[in-house]
Amino acid sequence: MAKLLEVRDADVVFTSGFGGREKKRALSGVSIAVGGPHPAITAVVGESGSGKTTLIRLLLGFQSPTRGEVVYDGKPMATMSAPDRARFRREVQAIFQDPFDAFNPFYRIDHPLLAPLRQFGLVRSRDEAYARIEKTLESVGLRPDQTLGKYPHQLSGGQRQRVMIARALLLDPQIILADEPVSMVDASLRSTILDILYGLNRDLGISLIYVTHDLTTAYQVADSIVVLHGGQVMEVGETEQVIHDPRHPYTRALIDAVPSPDPDTPWNLDEQSGVPARFAPDEAPRPLHRTGPLRAVAGSVGDPGDVVTAAQIQLAVSAARAAEKPA
Amino acid sequence: MAALGNSLARLYANRSLFAGLSLLLLIVLVALIGPLLIDPALSRVGATIPRLPPSADHWFGTDGQGRDMFTTMILALPQTLRIGIAAGFISLFVGVALGLIAGFVGGVVDTIIRVASDVMMTIPGIAILVLVASYVRVMTVDLMAIIVASLSWMVAARTIRAQTLTLRERGYVAIARLNGTSGLKLIFVEVLPNLLPFIAASFVVTVTSAMLATVGLEALGLGPQNDLTLGMSIYWAQFYGAILRGLWWWWGPPIVLIVLIFIGLLLTSAGMDGFVNKRLEGN
Amino acid sequence: MVAPVLEIRNLCVDYRTPGGIFRAVDDVSFSLDAGERFGLVGESGSGKSTTILALMRMLRGGLVSSGTMRLNGRDLSTLGTEEFRRLRFADMSLVPQGAMSSLNPVIRIREQIADIFDDHGVRHSSAERTRIIGDLLQRVGLAPEVQDRFPHELSGGMKQRVCIAMSIALKPSLILADEPTSALDVMVQKQVLGTLGRVQRELGAAIVLIGHDMALMAHFVTPTASMYRAGRSEFGRGRGASATPGHATRRSWINSLPSFESTAAIRRRPTQSAGAV
Amino acid sequence: MYGEYVLRRLGTMLLVIFLAISINFLLPRLMPGDPVEAQLNQLMATGGGVSDITAMVESYRARFGLDQPLLSQYFAYWQSIFRLDLGVSLAAYPEKVTDAIAGGLPWTLGLLGFATLVSFLVGSLLGGLMGWPRTPKALRIFGNGVVVLSSVPYFLVGMILLYVFAIVLRWFPAGGGIPFGLQLGFNWPTVSAVLWHATLPAISIIAAEIGAWALGMRGMLVSVLGDDYIALADAKGLKPGRIFLRYGMRNALLPQLTKLALALGHIVSGAILVEVIFSYPGIGFRLYQAIQSKDYFVIQGIVLLLSVSIAIAMFILDLIYPLIDPRITAKGK
């Protein structure tokens, strides 16, 4: 039974300034899930400052919530035993945004590939390690002879991003958290990498959280989409429904801001009012109301359905998709 | 490793670093080989006729106390270097350790270390050194190194703390944590190698400030009484009014040697700034 | 027939690199009339920014090895340094990409705009100057009082609008916009691009817009202007902004782009059999 | 916001002063075998040149109250600080320490203040010009020469100047602050005499310090010239002079001010030594004399005065900083 990683009703508040007077609410009342019985891909979409990177840090255990908790396989992160924590560390991996910052310039790229195998004792010899590394590099479309033995500055952004994916795969993870994995990669390579990520779920049964500010790529790979703004979930639901029938005004504005590449479909660029519409997130997070079997929107839109969490919608969507796909 | 190879090439390209290091190397060689070639007896008080100007048999002349200046200089140079470098290493070690701890542990520990180094920076080092040195009855070279080191660790601490704070946030440190590395291994394997250029740069700055403090203390007569150092020979020259009496060869050579040391240190640290900044822009 | 605002013929720009000469811009030619919107598209490192830098004579380390650049009929290569300095922002202005860091952080917005007038010999009384700067800011959707604020007190979108206001202060005939919105959030992007378009049309100036988001460009560029597709290969030497004569066939090329309508969504493909690895 | 920033900087200053006073209190007590007592016994034994030894010993005992627990000594010490009673000079008994110091203060402040200001401003401008690509080559070479010169410690420069200009060329007096037997007053003879005596010491401080500021500024300007706002200023067709001053130097100056605040301790140390070389009647020279005669209370008094005045100077610099960099008060440094 694949394990479930959940953030339950979490708040993250950063205090700074003289005597900790200035408080910045990065996340408020967020419940997200990844993994579980039906591996799926959830896209977390939000602009800069929406709290999406903080969410990744919570899921990775790099940051503890001010309120609420992070639970893996039923065990809260805060009180996890050492062996459980080691197993968590191995089964939940991540890919980061900046390919130039993710590699220690002092070492060849073999270093971050050998380290996980040694650290978790997955190999008995150097040859066995390199065998696994080469196989994994090939699985992400890289030729080992053109990659291994090189320093990070000798590889292109696209190559480095794929090496980072390979590193995560070496540990046979159940869950991969991808923080804007393609935003700093050239457009031509973007679809290749998205293809690889989608393949991880489809072929290896790995569940992913795909964090991005780019709705079009979210539409490409994700089964469900969570729209985040000011640290609160505005809307969550199955991808097709959210994109083609957005309910929350913020989601609608986000979709409207994306230009369709076909110039004939109107985008009314010239009627822009000077000042953009402001979506100030309200102080207390508005609960999510179910507006369909696979949908929920923050705040009461029309007759509010029962209150539900984003996690529940995500799991519902992944279950529904599992039913569609042949086993 | 290839990284070391091309950095040597860049070293040559960075002229001031190259000039500085070669000057310092020359001085250290003289300090090591010199004492083997001279007769130390000539440096004892009364060994020669005092106040002789430079001549064939006394290349640097003789001082007011009958010491042969050339021999004295050859013996004094290693002593002064020893204080400067010993103080440099001690304060570098303390500074780097505190910088790493402050950078990585953060929170209250970081605040304490930061405030301590800022406060110590404001107190005029020489005044405290004067206070401490005037209490010590018998000053030796090693004790002086420790005293001087106690007031030049702050430079290294500040630089390393600032760098650690930025390096700690780098992607590859997070990746290393995902790979299961943690604690000291994380610091030594991932962060320290990238700190090396900053440590080297801080070492040069620390040795410079340690040397400055040492020579300053000695000029006030607070240096090691019975050991021969460049600073002390300047003090005795000044004490016996060599300047007023025009015995330039008594205080000239020590000043020239000290100036050469400091020029070497300055060229090296200026060169290193260029080298360090390039690395900053590099990755 | 009045001369085109901008005419570039067979422009080549070379960079000396340790590994030999790198041709960043390879034989690029295009021309622009007043009011025309021209899009220069390509991936990073494809030479599109280099073309603009060559035009503004701001190439650091690069060298225009061949080709001519004419602004309103004047051959730019014939102008001396001082002459060229006076031409900047008077005849040809630039909207920078990194608006976040393109404003002097320690002086107020008012002084940074006033500099443009002063150094181009345009004198105003201080009251008149305040009014003029206030109008400029209002034309780009900012309150006149913004001129008394410091850059760090403004949002990314507002800073970019200040840069647009600067670029139209001396009513130039050509505006060069180097990816003006790529550093901004999606929502703000649309507003700022809309403002740039409106202001350019009111001024009747020609505009060259550089970008890598082809969908965005498709909506901004007027149908008549053509687009250059700057090629860039993954490994080895990048090819310069290759000259595509006439109009790129936009229809076929656009369809390859990811979008909500296109059926090429990866997710739609039938699931392959498991066990790929 | 400015208020909160001032409060925080004031707090730092008070903390520094508190620590300086505490160190001054603890240091003599931490020393193995109290040298003050040893010194006194030695004086008592030889009946040294001090007239009423026993009175001095009593004042010393009362002063420290050796038998009382450390803490009450500490409070007694603080009370005396507030009463500005820093104890009595051992060498020139019964002269109070405060009087001994007060005499030297104006001299040091005048010399140090002037020399530091000149070396900071001229050094920074020279450094900026060295970093500015349009500066003529000759100036850059001159600048590099000054930088190399500045590597030489203060007092060595002083010695060389003393020998060349005072002994050999006799253009300047060989030391002291004013010629003996001159009526001090606000008249031209006094002022000219003071200036005449202060020239060589001032030049040696400036010569040694100017290069450090130039080197720092050059590095800063070179990095600032790489920033985007310089590129846009260039694109805006601004005059080179304006780009250099208002866009380049204005931003490069900020870190220099921080360095100035941090360098005050080092500058004062150097000045002390220069005063000794030129026997210039400032508190540096007074400190030197106190060391010679092991006059501990005067030494402590001077050390305390130096630390406190530097803390105050840093506080003043901190107040100036936000006026130049508006971002400081925004997020609170």
mmCIF file of C-alpha atoms in Angstrom, chain B residues 75-259:
data_model
loop_
_atom_site.group_PDB
_atom_site.id
_atom_site.type_symbol
_atom_site.label_atom_id
_atom_site.label_comp_id
_atom_site.label_asym_id
_atom_site.label_seq_id
_atom_site.Cartn_x
_atom_site.Cartn_y
_atom_site.Cartn_z
ATOM 1 C CA LEU B 75 67.725 36.551 13.574
ATOM 2 C CA ALA B 76 64.886 39.006 14.212
ATOM 3 C CA LEU B 77 63.012 38.362 10.941
ATOM 4 C CA PRO B 78 61.965 34.768 11.711
ATOM 5 C CA GLN B 79 60.831 35.792 15.205
ATOM 6 C CA THR B 80 58.557 38.535 13.892
ATOM 7 C CA LEU B 81 57.193 36.234 11.180
ATOM 8 C CA ARG B 82 56.598 33.564 13.777
ATOM 9 C CA ILE B 83 54.476 35.869 15.911
ATOM 10 C CA GLY B 84 52.505 37.170 12.932
ATOM 11 C CA ILE B 85 51.851 33.750 11.407
ATOM 12 C CA ALA B 86 51.157 32.028 14.751
ATOM 13 C CA ALA B 87 48.713 34.785 15.711
ATOM 14 C CA GLY B 88 47.278 34.543 12.180
ATOM 15 C CA PHE B 89 46.643 30.808 12.476
ATOM 16 C CA ILE B 90 45.212 31.010 16.007
ATOM 17 C CA SER B 91 42.795 33.823 15.171
ATOM 18 C CA LEU B 92 41.929 32.227 11.803
ATOM 19 C CA PHE B 93 41.083 28.938 13.526
ATOM 20 C CA VAL B 94 38.979 30.688 16.168
ATOM 21 C CA GLY B 95 37.384 32.995 13.581
ATOM 22 C CA VAL B 96 36.492 30.233 11.097
ATOM 23 C CA ALA B 97 35.110 27.997 13.844
ATOM 24 C CA LEU B 98 32.954 30.791 15.289
ATOM 25 C CA GLY B 99 31.925 31.907 11.783
ATOM 26 C CA LEU B 100 30.805 28.387 10.841
ATOM 27 C CA ILE B 101 28.965 27.876 14.126
ATOM 28 C CA ALA B 102 27.224 31.251 13.897
ATOM 29 C CA GLY B 103 26.357 30.680 10.223
ATOM 30 C CA PHE B 104 25.014 27.156 10.683
ATOM 31 C CA VAL B 105 23.509 27.105 14.180
ATOM 32 C CA GLY B 106 21.928 30.551 13.852
ATOM 33 C CA GLY B 107 19.439 31.826 16.411
ATOM 34 C CA VAL B 108 20.748 33.031 19.792
ATOM 35 C CA VAL B 109 24.236 31.570 19.251
ATOM 36 C CA ASP B 110 24.557 33.527 16.008
ATOM 37 C CA THR B 111 23.453 36.762 17.708
ATOM 38 C CA ILE B 112 25.928 36.318 20.565
ATOM 39 C CA ILE B 113 28.857 35.668 18.219
ATOM 40 C CA ARG B 114 27.848 38.518 15.904
ATOM 41 C CA VAL B 115 27.450 41.061 18.727
ATOM 42 C CA ALA B 116 30.681 39.881 20.366
ATOM 43 C CA SER B 117 32.679 40.331 17.166
ATOM 44 C CA ASP B 118 31.102 43.746 16.483
ATOM 45 C CA VAL B 119 31.800 44.947 20.023
ATOM 46 C CA MET B 120 35.379 43.662 19.957
ATOM 47 C CA MET B 121 35.872 45.486 16.669
ATOM 48 C CA THR B 122 34.971 48.789 18.226
ATOM 49 C CA ILE B 123 37.390 48.507 21.124
ATOM 50 C CA PRO B 124 40.775 49.818 19.910
ATOM 51 C CA GLY B 125 42.874 46.672 19.825
ATOM 52 C CA ILE B 126 46.104 48.408 20.706
ATOM 53 C CA ALA B 127 44.597 49.815 23.912
ATOM 54 C CA ILE B 128 43.577 46.382 25.190
ATOM 55 C CA LEU B 129 46.844 44.857 24.043
ATOM 56 C CA VAL B 130 48.665 47.622 25.867
ATOM 57 C CA LEU B 131 46.656 46.947 28.997
ATOM 58 C CA VAL B 132 47.270 43.203 28.892
ATOM 59 C CA ALA B 133 50.913 43.466 27.816
ATOM 60 C CA SER B 134 51.720 45.944 30.564
ATOM 61 C CA TYR B 135 50.532 43.443 33.149
ATOM 62 C CA VAL B 136 52.576 40.573 31.807
ATOM 63 C CA ARG B 137 55.918 40.526 33.545
ATOM 64 C CA VAL B 138 57.909 38.433 31.103
ATOM 65 C CA MET B 139 56.730 38.714 27.493
ATOM 66 C CA THR B 140 57.687 35.852 25.171
ATOM 67 C CA VAL B 141 57.127 35.466 21.435
ATOM 68 C CA ASP B 142 54.475 32.767 21.858
ATOM 69 C CA LEU B 143 52.581 34.637 24.583
ATOM 70 C CA MET B 144 52.557 37.705 22.351
ATOM 71 C CA ALA B 145 51.122 35.672 19.495
ATOM 72 C CA ILE B 146 48.238 34.583 21.726
ATOM 73 C CA ILE B 147 47.555 38.093 22.994
ATOM 74 C CA VAL B 148 47.598 39.536 19.474
ATOM 75 C CA ALA B 149 45.449 36.663 18.185
ATOM 76 C CA SER B 150 42.834 37.418 20.855
ATOM 77 C CA LEU B 151 42.100 40.663 19.027
ATOM 78 C CA SER B 152 42.319 39.727 15.354
ATOM 79 C CA TRP B 153 39.898 36.792 15.147
ATOM 80 C CA MET B 154 36.925 39.040 14.446
ATOM 81 C CA VAL B 155 37.785 39.674 10.779
ATOM 82 C CA ALA B 156 37.747 35.968 9.922
ATOM 83 C CA ALA B 157 34.633 35.356 12.027
ATOM 84 C CA ARG B 158 32.664 38.052 10.214
ATOM 85 C CA THR B 159 33.712 36.984 6.699
ATOM 86 C CA ILE B 160 33.161 33.263 7.241
ATOM 87 C CA ARG B 161 29.808 33.840 8.998
ATOM 88 C CA ALA B 162 28.550 35.947 6.074
ATOM 89 C CA GLN B 163 29.674 33.347 3.522
ATOM 90 C CA THR B 164 28.280 30.430 5.514
ATOM 91 C CA LEU B 165 24.878 32.136 5.669
ATOM 92 C CA THR B 166 24.761 32.386 1.883
ATOM 93 C CA LEU B 167 26.267 28.962 1.165
ATOM 94 C CA ARG B 168 23.860 27.307 3.600
ATOM 95 C CA GLU B 169 20.914 28.324 1.396
ATOM 96 C CA ARG B 170 22.453 26.935 -1.781
ATOM 97 C CA GLY B 171 20.623 24.230 -3.716
ATOM 98 C CA TYR B 172 23.403 21.679 -3.440
ATOM 99 C CA VAL B 173 23.265 21.817 0.356
ATOM 100 C CA ALA B 174 19.552 20.966 0.219
ATOM 101 C CA ILE B 175 20.321 18.176 -2.276
ATOM 102 C CA ALA B 176 23.016 16.844 0.078
ATOM 103 C CA ARG B 177 20.426 16.736 2.877
ATOM 104 C CA LEU B 178 18.124 14.799 0.573
ATOM 105 C CA ASN B 179 21.016 12.412 -0.022
ATOM 106 C CA GLY B 180 21.010 11.707 3.691
ATOM 107 C CA THR B 181 24.074 13.778 4.630
ATOM 108 C CA SER B 182 23.669 15.808 7.779
ATOM 109 C CA GLY B 183 25.459 17.552 10.611
ATOM 110 C CA LEU B 184 29.262 17.905 10.506
ATOM 111 C CA LYS B 185 29.560 15.845 7.317
ATOM 112 C CA LEU B 186 27.302 18.362 5.576
ATOM 113 C CA ILE B 187 29.518 21.255 6.702
ATOM 114 C CA PHE B 188 32.850 19.654 5.913
ATOM 115 C CA VAL B 189 31.897 17.924 2.643
ATOM 116 C CA GLU B 190 29.573 20.490 1.064
ATOM 117 C CA VAL B 191 30.221 23.929 2.570
ATOM 118 C CA LEU B 192 33.889 24.019 3.626
ATOM 119 C CA PRO B 193 35.426 23.367 0.175
ATOM 120 C CA ASN B 194 33.594 26.414 -1.182
ATOM 121 C CA LEU B 195 34.757 28.463 1.784
ATOM 122 C CA LEU B 196 38.455 27.808 1.079
ATOM 123 C CA PRO B 197 39.055 30.934 -1.031
ATOM 124 C CA PHE B 198 37.391 33.062 1.672
ATOM 125 C CA ILE B 199 39.393 31.348 4.399
ATOM 126 C CA ALA B 200 42.605 32.002 2.462
ATOM 127 C CA ALA B 201 41.644 35.666 1.963
ATOM 128 C CA SER B 202 40.763 36.083 5.659
ATOM 129 C CA PHE B 203 44.052 34.439 6.630
ATOM 130 C CA VAL B 204 46.025 37.112 4.758
ATOM 131 C CA VAL B 205 43.938 39.907 6.322
ATOM 132 C CA THR B 206 44.275 38.345 9.780
ATOM 133 C CA VAL B 207 48.054 37.919 9.503
ATOM 134 C CA THR B 208 48.324 41.553 8.348
ATOM 135 C CA SER B 209 46.354 42.879 11.328
ATOM 136 C CA ALA B 210 48.255 40.564 13.696
ATOM 137 C CA MET B 211 51.606 41.792 12.329
ATOM 138 C CA LEU B 212 50.431 45.411 12.602
ATOM 139 C CA ALA B 213 49.418 44.894 16.238
ATOM 140 C CA THR B 214 52.669 43.042 17.027
ATOM 141 C CA VAL B 215 54.944 45.660 15.531
ATOM 142 C CA GLY B 216 52.812 48.380 17.160
ATOM 143 C CA LEU B 217 53.141 46.807 20.615
ATOM 144 C CA GLU B 218 56.851 46.311 20.158
ATOM 145 C CA ALA B 219 57.277 49.946 19.109
ATOM 146 C CA LEU B 220 55.741 50.823 22.509
ATOM 147 C CA GLY B 221 58.339 48.574 24.150
ATOM 148 C CA LEU B 222 55.784 45.956 25.137
ATOM 149 C CA GLY B 223 57.255 43.229 22.947
ATOM 150 C CA PRO B 224 59.382 40.304 24.097
ATOM 151 C CA GLN B 225 62.221 41.896 26.093
ATOM 152 C CA ASN B 226 64.947 39.379 25.546
ATOM 153 C CA ASP B 227 63.940 38.025 22.133
ATOM 154 C CA LEU B 228 65.155 39.857 19.066
ATOM 155 C CA THR B 229 62.289 40.977 16.827
ATOM 156 C CA LEU B 230 62.086 43.673 14.152
ATOM 157 C CA GLY B 231 59.664 45.733 16.228
ATOM 158 C CA MET B 232 61.825 45.581 19.330
ATOM 159 C CA SER B 233 64.921 46.700 17.419
ATOM 160 C CA ILE B 234 62.921 49.720 16.262
ATOM 161 C CA TYR B 235 61.901 50.345 19.882
ATOM 162 C CA TRP B 236 65.487 50.209 21.140
ATOM 163 C CA ALA B 237 66.553 52.488 18.259
ATOM 164 C CA GLN B 238 63.831 54.969 19.174
ATOM 165 C CA PHE B 239 64.526 54.522 22.897
ATOM 166 C CA TYR B 240 68.171 55.475 22.477
ATOM 167 C CA GLY B 241 67.240 58.435 20.237
ATOM 168 C CA ALA B 242 68.819 56.880 17.135
ATOM 169 C CA ILE B 243 66.534 58.987 14.992
ATOM 170 C CA LEU B 244 67.591 62.258 16.551
ATOM 171 C CA ARG B 245 71.253 61.219 16.370
ATOM 172 C CA GLY B 246 70.906 60.251 12.732
ATOM 173 C CA LEU B 247 71.949 56.606 13.155
ATOM 174 C CA TRP B 248 69.653 55.691 10.219
ATOM 175 C CA TRP B 249 71.192 52.224 9.802
ATOM 176 C CA TRP B 250 69.944 51.302 13.286
ATOM 177 C CA TRP B 251 66.215 51.774 12.564
ATOM 178 C CA GLY B 252 66.413 51.752 8.713
ATOM 179 C CA PRO B 253 66.843 48.008 8.036
ATOM 180 C CA PRO B 254 64.051 46.834 10.404
ATOM 181 C CA ILE B 255 61.679 49.380 8.872
ATOM 182 C CA VAL B 256 62.585 48.283 5.333
ATOM 183 C CA LEU B 257 62.050 44.614 6.212
ATOM 184 C CA ILE B 258 58.714 45.337 7.897
ATOM 185 C CA VAL B 259 57.621 47.443 4.920
#
